[in-house]
PDB file of C-alpha atoms in Angstrom:
ATOM      1  CA  MET A   1     107.821 137.909 136.492  1.00 50.00           C
ATOM      2  CA  LYS A   2     107.411 134.187 137.133  1.00 47.00           C
ATOM      3  CA  THR A   3     103.644 134.617 137.402  1.00 49.00           C
ATOM      4  CA  SER A   4     103.520 136.337 134.009  1.00 50.00           C
ATOM      5  CA  ARG A   5     105.541 133.542 132.400  1.00 50.00           C
ATOM      6  CA  VAL A   6     103.261 130.891 133.879  1.00 45.00           C
ATOM      7  CA  SER A   7     100.154 132.743 132.703  1.00 48.00           C
ATOM      8  CA  PHE A   8     101.609 133.145 129.215  1.00 45.00           C
ATOM      9  CA  ALA A   9     102.512 129.452 129.005  1.00 45.00           C
ATOM     10  CA  ALA A  10      99.033 128.420 130.146  1.00 45.00           C
ATOM     11  CA  ALA A  11      97.400 130.705 127.598  1.00 45.00           C
ATOM     12  CA  LEU A  12      99.645 129.374 124.846  1.00 44.00           C
ATOM     13  CA  ALA A  13      98.842 125.766 125.770  1.00 43.00           C
ATOM     14  CA  ALA A  14      95.109 126.472 125.837  1.00 43.00           C
ATOM     15  CA  GLY A  15      95.301 128.187 122.464  1.00 43.00           C
ATOM     16  CA  SER A  16      97.199 125.233 120.995  1.00 42.00           C
ATOM     17  CA  VAL A  17      94.550 122.815 122.256  1.00 38.00           C
ATOM     18  CA  LEU A  18      91.799 124.872 120.657  1.00 39.00           C
ATOM     19  CA  VAL A  19      93.628 125.103 117.330  1.00 39.00           C
ATOM     20  CA  LEU A  20      94.422 121.393 117.245  1.00 39.00           C
ATOM     21  CA  SER A  21      90.877 120.456 118.240  1.00 38.00           C
ATOM     22  CA  GLY A  22      89.438 122.618 115.491  1.00 40.00           C
ATOM     23  CA  THR A  23      91.731 121.036 112.919  1.00 40.00           C
ATOM     24  CA  ALA A  24      90.961 117.511 114.087  1.00 43.00           C
ATOM     25  CA  PHE A  25      87.183 117.838 114.106  1.00 54.00           C
ATOM     26  CA  ALA A  26      86.547 120.272 111.242  1.00 75.00           C
ATOM     27  CA  HIS A  27      88.104 118.855 108.101  1.00 88.00           C
ATOM     28  CA  VAL A  28      87.143 118.053 104.530  1.00 94.00           C
ATOM     29  CA  GLY A  29      85.249 114.752 104.377  1.00 95.00           C
ATOM     30  CA  VAL A  30      83.261 112.585 101.975  1.00 95.00           C
ATOM     31  CA  GLN A  31      80.021 110.705 102.586  1.00 93.00           C
ATOM     32  CA  PRO A  32      77.739 108.829 100.186  1.00 93.00           C
ATOM     33  CA  ILE A  33      74.089 109.769  99.787  1.00 86.00           C
ATOM     34  CA  GLY A  34      72.673 106.349 100.673  1.00 84.00           C
ATOM     35  CA  GLU A  35      75.189 103.552 100.194  1.00 86.00           C
ATOM     36  CA  ALA A  36      78.379 103.206  98.187  1.00 93.00           C
ATOM     37  CA  ALA A  37      78.270  99.549  97.159  1.00 95.00           C
ATOM     38  CA  LYS A  38      81.224  97.832  95.552  1.00 95.00           C
ATOM     39  CA  GLY A  39      80.889  97.655  91.779  1.00 94.00           C
ATOM     40  CA  GLY A  40      77.969 100.108  91.747  1.00 94.00           C
ATOM     41  CA  TYR A  41      77.227 103.802  91.273  1.00 95.00           C
ATOM     42  CA  ALA A  42      76.791 106.399  94.007  1.00 96.00           C
ATOM     43  CA  THR A  43      76.404 110.101  94.682  1.00 97.00           C
ATOM     44  CA  LEU A  44      79.100 111.474  96.964  1.00 97.00           C
ATOM     45  CA  ASN A  45      79.077 114.638  99.064  1.00 96.00           C
ATOM     46  CA  PHE A  46      82.388 116.359  99.699  1.00 97.00           C
ATOM     47  CA  LYS A  47      81.731 118.423 102.820  1.00 97.00           C
ATOM     48  CA  VAL A  48      83.953 121.463 103.298  1.00 97.00           C
ATOM     49  CA  PRO A  49      83.764 123.450 106.569  1.00 96.00           C
ATOM     50  CA  ASN A  50      85.478 126.812 106.949  1.00 96.00           C
ATOM     51  CA  GLU A  51      87.977 126.540 109.797  1.00 90.00           C
ATOM     52  CA  ARG A  52      89.038 130.162 109.885  1.00 94.00           C
ATOM     53  CA  ASP A  53      87.251 133.080 111.529  1.00 94.00           C
ATOM     54  CA  ASN A  54      89.072 135.703 109.467  1.00 95.00           C
ATOM     55  CA  ALA A  55      89.045 134.180 105.957  1.00 97.00           C
ATOM     56  CA  SER A  56      86.704 132.453 103.507  1.00 98.00           C
ATOM     57  CA  THR A  57      87.249 129.272 101.504  1.00 98.00           C
ATOM     58  CA  THR A  58      87.270 130.059  97.790  1.00 98.00           C
ATOM     59  CA  GLN A  59      88.464 126.838  96.181  1.00 98.00           C
ATOM     60  CA  LEU A  60      88.320 123.073  96.647  1.00 98.00           C
ATOM     61  CA  GLU A  61      90.402 120.595  94.655  1.00 98.00           C
ATOM     62  CA  VAL A  62      89.595 116.878  94.905  1.00 98.00           C
ATOM     63  CA  ASN A  63      91.981 114.314  93.442  1.00 97.00           C
ATOM     64  CA  PHE A  64      90.580 110.947  92.381  1.00 96.00           C
ATOM     65  CA  PRO A  65      92.752 107.840  92.927  1.00 93.00           C
ATOM     66  CA  VAL A  66      94.408 106.765  89.671  1.00 88.00           C
ATOM     67  CA  ASP A  67      94.794 103.186  90.893  1.00 89.00           C
ATOM     68  CA  GLN A  68      90.994 102.967  91.271  1.00 92.00           C
ATOM     69  CA  PRO A  69      89.809 104.649  88.052  1.00 90.00           C
ATOM     70  CA  LEU A  70      86.192 105.797  87.853  1.00 92.00           C
ATOM     71  CA  THR A  71      84.783 105.857  84.329  1.00 88.00           C
ATOM     72  CA  SER A  72      81.884 108.159  85.262  1.00 91.00           C
ATOM     73  CA  VAL A  73      82.280 111.366  87.294  1.00 95.00           C
ATOM     74  CA  MET A  74      79.557 114.047  87.054  1.00 97.00           C
ATOM     75  CA  PRO A  75      79.630 117.051  89.425  1.00 97.00           C
ATOM     76  CA  GLN A  76      76.360 118.703  90.374  1.00 96.00           C
ATOM     77  CA  ASP A  77      75.942 122.335  89.397  1.00 95.00           C
ATOM     78  CA  ILE A  78      76.323 124.632  92.415  1.00 96.00           C
ATOM     79  CA  PRO A  79      75.185 128.257  92.050  1.00 96.00           C
ATOM     80  CA  GLY A  80      78.073 130.687  92.462  1.00 97.00           C
ATOM     81  CA  TRP A  81      80.755 128.068  91.852  1.00 98.00           C
ATOM     82  CA  THR A  82      82.667 127.152  88.673  1.00 98.00           C
ATOM     83  CA  VAL A  83      83.671 123.515  88.255  1.00 97.00           C
ATOM     84  CA  ASN A  84      86.572 122.174  86.229  1.00 97.00           C
ATOM     85  CA  VAL A  85      86.994 118.469  85.479  1.00 96.00           C
ATOM     86  CA  GLU A  86      90.414 117.125  84.483  1.00 96.00           C
ATOM     87  CA  LYS A  87      90.929 113.778  82.768  1.00 94.00           C
ATOM     88  CA  THR A  88      93.886 111.601  81.928  1.00 91.00           C
ATOM     89  CA  LYS A  89      94.393 108.869  79.343  1.00 89.00           C
ATOM     90  CA  LEU A  90      94.646 105.277  80.487  1.00 83.00           C
ATOM     91  CA  ASP A  91      97.576 103.073  79.567  1.00 79.00           C
ATOM     92  CA  LYS A  92      95.116 100.205  79.251  1.00 79.00           C
ATOM     93  CA  PRO A  93      91.525 101.007  78.138  1.00 75.00           C
ATOM     94  CA  LEU A  94      88.622  99.794  80.251  1.00 74.00           C
ATOM     95  CA  THR A  95      85.474  98.139  78.930  1.00 73.00           C
ATOM     96  CA  VAL A  96      82.264  99.510  80.456  1.00 69.00           C
ATOM     97  CA  HIS A  97      78.813  98.460  79.222  1.00 66.00           C
ATOM     98  CA  GLY A  98      80.403  97.075  76.078  1.00 73.00           C
ATOM     99  CA  LYS A  99      82.269 100.302  75.249  1.00 72.00           C
ATOM    100  CA  GLN A 100      85.974 101.116  75.398  1.00 76.00           C
ATOM    101  CA  VAL A 101      86.927 103.872  77.849  1.00 76.00           C
ATOM    102  CA  ASN A 102      90.310 105.483  77.152  1.00 83.00           C
ATOM    103  CA  GLU A 103      90.345 108.251  79.779  1.00 88.00           C
ATOM    104  CA  VAL A 104      89.121 108.825  83.327  1.00 90.00           C
ATOM    105  CA  VAL A 105      88.664 111.780  85.651  1.00 94.00           C
ATOM    106  CA  THR A 106      91.609 112.445  87.941  1.00 95.00           C
ATOM    107  CA  LYS A 107      90.711 115.841  89.435  1.00 97.00           C
ATOM    108  CA  VAL A 108      87.676 118.063  90.048  1.00 98.00           C
ATOM    109  CA  THR A 109      88.122 121.698  91.133  1.00 98.00           C
ATOM    110  CA  TRP A 110      85.441 124.093  92.386  1.00 98.00           C
ATOM    111  CA  SER A 111      86.286 127.794  92.501  1.00 98.00           C
ATOM    112  CA  GLY A 112      84.749 131.273  92.382  1.00 96.00           C
ATOM    113  CA  GLY A 113      82.383 130.759  95.273  1.00 97.00           C
ATOM    114  CA  LYS A 114      82.814 131.542  98.937  1.00 97.00           C
ATOM    115  CA  ILE A 115      82.385 129.653 102.209  1.00 98.00           C
ATOM    116  CA  GLY A 116      82.349 132.236 104.985  1.00 97.00           C
ATOM    117  CA  PRO A 117      83.528 131.820 108.589  1.00 96.00           C
ATOM    118  CA  GLY A 118      81.320 129.472 110.582  1.00 93.00           C
ATOM    119  CA  MET A 119      79.788 128.015 107.392  1.00 96.00           C
ATOM    120  CA  PHE A 120      80.199 124.856 105.318  1.00 96.00           C
ATOM    121  CA  GLN A 121      79.442 123.784 101.742  1.00 97.00           C
ATOM    122  CA  GLN A 122      78.692 120.397 100.172  1.00 97.00           C
ATOM    123  CA  PHE A 123      79.919 119.479  96.694  1.00 98.00           C
ATOM    124  CA  PRO A 124      77.908 116.520  95.258  1.00 97.00           C
ATOM    125  CA  VAL A 125      79.392 114.247  92.586  1.00 97.00           C
ATOM    126  CA  SER A 126      77.840 111.216  90.864  1.00 97.00           C
ATOM    127  CA  VAL A 127      80.476 108.494  90.374  1.00 96.00           C
ATOM    128  CA  GLY A 128      80.852 104.927  89.150  1.00 90.00           C
ATOM    129  CA  LYS A 129      81.588 102.176  88.772  1.00 91.00           C
ATOM    130  CA  LEU A 130      83.087 101.826  92.228  1.00 96.00           C
ATOM    131  CA  PRO A 131      85.875  99.252  92.752  1.00 93.00           C
ATOM    132  CA  GLU A 132      84.750  95.676  93.378  1.00 93.00           C
ATOM    133  CA  ASN A 133      87.857  94.506  95.217  1.00 92.00           C
ATOM    134  CA  ALA A 134      88.423  97.333  97.710  1.00 94.00           C
ATOM    135  CA  ASP A 135      86.927  98.379 101.054  1.00 94.00           C
ATOM    136  CA  GLN A 136      87.605 102.088 100.703  1.00 95.00           C
ATOM    137  CA  MET A 137      88.730 104.926  98.440  1.00 96.00           C
ATOM    138  CA  VAL A 138      90.962 107.845  99.422  1.00 96.00           C
ATOM    139  CA  PHE A 139      90.348 111.274  97.859  1.00 97.00           C
ATOM    140  CA  LYS A 140      93.112 113.769  98.553  1.00 97.00           C
ATOM    141  CA  ALA A 141      91.741 117.316  98.781  1.00 98.00           C
ATOM    142  CA  ILE A 142      93.224 120.821  98.811  1.00 98.00           C
ATOM    143  CA  GLN A 143      91.364 123.723 100.415  1.00 97.00           C
ATOM    144  CA  THR A 144      92.280 127.322  99.523  1.00 98.00           C
ATOM    145  CA  TYR A 145      91.308 130.492 101.436  1.00 98.00           C
ATOM    146  CA  ASP A 146      90.995 134.058 100.154  1.00 97.00           C
ATOM    147  CA  ASN A 147      94.035 135.086 102.244  1.00 96.00           C
ATOM    148  CA  SER A 148      96.160 132.694 100.098  1.00 96.00           C
ATOM    149  CA  GLU A 149      96.334 130.043 102.837  1.00 97.00           C
ATOM    150  CA  VAL A 150      96.283 126.474 101.501  1.00 97.00           C
ATOM    151  CA  VAL A 151      95.409 123.395 103.578  1.00 96.00           C
ATOM    152  CA  ARG A 152      96.296 120.027 102.079  1.00 97.00           C
ATOM    153  CA  TRP A 153      93.982 117.246 103.293  1.00 97.00           C
ATOM    154  CA  ILE A 154      96.182 114.461 101.945  1.00 96.00           C
ATOM    155  CA  GLU A 155      97.451 112.427 104.910  1.00 95.00           C
ATOM    156  CA  GLU A 156      96.317 108.792 104.991  1.00 91.00           C
ATOM    157  CA  ALA A 157      95.475 107.236 108.346  1.00 84.00           C
ATOM    158  CA  LYS A 158      97.558 104.277 109.477  1.00 85.00           C
ATOM    159  CA  GLU A 159      96.148 101.338 111.401  1.00 82.00           C
ATOM    160  CA  GLY A 160      96.778 101.637 115.124  1.00 84.00           C
ATOM    161  CA  ALA A 161      98.009 105.231 114.859  1.00 82.00           C
ATOM    162  CA  ALA A 162      96.322 108.468 115.855  1.00 87.00           C
ATOM    163  CA  GLU A 163      94.332 110.411 113.285  1.00 84.00           C
ATOM    164  CA  PRO A 164      96.597 112.575 111.103  1.00 89.00           C
ATOM    165  CA  GLN A 165      96.578 116.337 111.526  1.00 92.00           C
ATOM    166  CA  THR A 166      95.182 116.859 108.012  1.00 94.00           C
ATOM    167  CA  PRO A 167      93.517 113.525 107.036  1.00 95.00           C
ATOM    168  CA  ALA A 168      92.415 112.829 103.472  1.00 95.00           C
ATOM    169  CA  PRO A 169      88.700 112.155 102.884  1.00 95.00           C
ATOM    170  CA  VAL A 170      88.009 108.399 102.938  1.00 95.00           C
ATOM    171  CA  LEU A 171      84.972 106.737 101.347  1.00 95.00           C
ATOM    172  CA  LYS A 172      83.939 103.416 102.911  1.00 95.00           C
ATOM    173  CA  LEU A 173      82.587 100.861 100.424  1.00 96.00           C
ATOM    174  CA  THR A 174      79.838  98.414 101.376  1.00 94.00           C
ATOM    175  CA  ALA A 175      79.351  94.844 100.148  1.00 93.00           C
ATOM    176  CA  ALA A 176      77.342  94.441  96.956  1.00 86.00           C
ATOM    177  CA  LYS A 177      73.804  93.097  97.337  1.00 80.00           C
ATOM    178  CA  GLY A 178      71.729  90.622  95.315  1.00 66.00           C
ATOM    179  CA  ASP A 179      73.792  87.449  94.951  1.00 48.00           C
ATOM    180  CA  ASP A 180      71.755  85.528  92.351  1.00 38.00           C
ATOM    181  CA  HIS A 181      73.395  82.221  93.202  1.00 37.00           C
ATOM    182  CA  HIS A 182      72.437  82.391  96.844  1.00 38.00           C
ATOM    183  CA  ALA A 183      69.016  83.793  95.956  1.00 38.00           C
ATOM    184  CA  GLY A 184      68.431  80.839  93.626  1.00 38.00           C
ATOM    185  CA  ALA A 185      69.526  78.415  96.293  1.00 39.00           C
ATOM    186  CA  LYS A 186      67.120  79.993  98.744  1.00 42.00           C
ATOM    187  CA  THR A 187      64.325  79.831  96.148  1.00 41.00           C
ATOM    188  CA  ASP A 188      64.975  76.152  95.459  1.00 44.00           C
ATOM    189  CA  GLU A 189      65.082  75.489  99.175  1.00 45.00           C
ATOM    190  CA  ALA A 190      61.754  77.248  99.597  1.00 44.00           C
ATOM    191  CA  LYS A 191      60.273  75.241  96.732  1.00 44.00           C
ATOM    192  CA  ASN A 192      61.533  71.983  98.172  1.00 48.00           C
ATOM    193  CA  SER A 193      60.228  72.994 101.576  1.00 47.00           C
ATOM    194  CA  GLY A 194      56.857  73.653  99.972  1.00 47.00           C
ATOM    195  CA  LYS A 195      56.902  70.264  98.291  1.00 47.00           C
ATOM    196  CA  ASP A 196      57.864  68.531 101.523  1.00 49.00           C
ATOM    197  CA  ALA A 197      55.138  70.441 103.315  1.00 47.00           C
ATOM    198  CA  GLY A 198      52.654  69.299 100.654  1.00 48.00           C
ATOM    199  CA  LYS A 199      53.805  65.729 101.033  1.00 47.00           C
ATOM    200  CA  ASP A 200      53.495  65.932 104.790  1.00 48.00           C
ATOM    201  CA  ALA A 201      50.041  67.486 104.461  1.00 46.00           C
ATOM    202  CA  GLY A 202      48.927  64.759 102.014  1.00 48.00           C
ATOM    203  CA  HIS A 203      50.318  62.058 104.243  1.00 49.00           C
ATOM    204  CA  GLY A 204      48.454  63.535 107.188  1.00 49.00           C
ATOM    205  CA  HIS A 205      45.250  63.656 105.133  1.00 48.00           C
ATOM    206  CA  ASP A 206      45.613  59.996 104.185  1.00 51.00           C
ATOM    207  CA  GLU A 207      46.179  59.059 107.811  1.00 50.00           C
ATOM    208  CA  ALA A 208      43.108  61.034 108.853  1.00 48.00           C
ATOM    209  CA  ALA A 209      41.024  59.360 106.129  1.00 46.00           C
ATOM    210  CA  ALA A 210      42.263  55.953 107.232  1.00 47.00           C
ATOM    211  CA  ASP A 211      41.417  56.721 110.845  1.00 50.00           C
ATOM    212  CA  HIS A 212      37.976  57.933 109.804  1.00 48.00           C
ATOM    213  CA  GLY A 213      37.390  54.731 107.797  1.00 50.00           C
ATOM    214  CA  SER A 214      38.486  52.573 110.709  1.00 48.00           C
ATOM    215  CA  ASP A 215      36.095  54.380 113.038  1.00 52.00           C
ATOM    216  CA  THR A 216      33.211  53.928 110.580  1.00 50.00           C
ATOM    217  CA  THR A 217      33.925  50.189 110.199  1.00 49.00           C
ATOM    218  CA  ALA A 218      34.132  49.704 113.948  1.00 47.00           C
ATOM    219  CA  ARG A 219      30.824  51.471 114.443  1.00 53.00           C
ATOM    220  CA  ALA A 220      29.139  49.398 111.748  1.00 50.00           C
ATOM    221  CA  LEU A 221      30.429  46.180 113.277  1.00 47.00           C
ATOM    222  CA  GLY A 222      29.288  47.288 116.716  1.00 49.00           C
ATOM    223  CA  ILE A 223      25.771  48.087 115.479  1.00 51.00           C
ATOM    224  CA  ALA A 224      25.611  44.757 113.631  1.00 50.00           C
ATOM    225  CA  GLY A 225      26.636  42.953 116.801  1.00 51.00           C
ATOM    226  CA  ILE A 226      23.929  44.703 118.767  1.00 50.00           C
ATOM    227  CA  VAL A 227      21.286  43.776 116.157  1.00 44.00           C
ATOM    228  CA  VAL A 228      22.418  40.172 116.156  1.00 45.00           C
ATOM    229  CA  GLY A 229      22.360  40.114 119.946  1.00 49.00           C
ATOM    230  CA  LEU A 230      18.838  41.541 120.078  1.00 47.00           C
ATOM    231  CA  GLY A 231      17.757  39.005 117.508  1.00 52.00           C
ATOM    232  CA  GLY A 232      19.117  36.190 119.647  1.00 49.00           C
ATOM    233  CA  VAL A 233      17.298  37.459 122.708  1.00 42.00           C
ATOM    234  CA  ALA A 234      14.018  37.702 120.810  1.00 47.00           C
ATOM    235  CA  PHE A 235      14.455  34.194 119.438  1.00 45.00           C
ATOM    236  CA  GLY A 236      15.101  32.849 122.930  1.00 47.00           C
ATOM    237  CA  ILE A 237      11.952  34.483 124.318  1.00 44.00           C
ATOM    238  CA  ALA A 238       9.841  33.109 121.475  1.00 45.00           C
ATOM    239  CA  SER A 239      11.177  29.620 122.000  1.00 45.00           C
ATOM    240  CA  ARG A 240      10.302  29.695 125.710  1.00 47.00           C
ATOM    241  CA  ARG A 241       6.722  30.761 124.969  1.00 46.00           C
ATOM    242  CA  ARG A 242       6.284  27.904 122.528  1.00 47.00           C
ATOM    243  CA  SER A 243       7.592  25.407 125.033  1.00 45.00           C
ATOM    244  CA  ALA A 244       5.152  26.681 127.618  1.00 45.00           C
TER     245      ALA A 244
END
């Protein structure tokens, strides 16, 4: 009897570990295709794995953060799936490219398709403009199976704590590139460096020319001295002959 209880407890513990591991590692996530730079546009992939071996995923609902409104949200057409985009009016309109935007997308739902056991599906969405003053965006998602089971991927991770059981997809934002001010400073620095290099090169050329002139003068004076010396010797010899 005791042996049976121990075996049952061990089996239950092992099963719990497997279930928890599957939930922790196979969850709805979001990744950019390329980079998701602050203040820019990006294409996002919502990746949905099927965690069940006896049911298929038939619907995905992704909620967009209302405190980080995106003025452009365009889902990619996926064969076999129907997409529904929901919008809400803004209390304060946004100005984008010189135009007033009064409403933004708050939810995108894909349905009608099927993700079978052991399979996954990606749902691409083009979005923008991304926030300029944030390091990440949280998209709460709801996954529905054909056996009526619903998994809510809405828990936000807390710093220093373990990963939640059903974490919400988190998009990491990268720093924007192409700071014109710094680029201009670097350009001016390069120009000044070029000017300084030109000055240094010219100065070196002048010094070389001066050295060359000095060498030429010294050689001329040396040759003149030799000629004068030879002349003196010849004059001395001639004088001796006359005296003799």
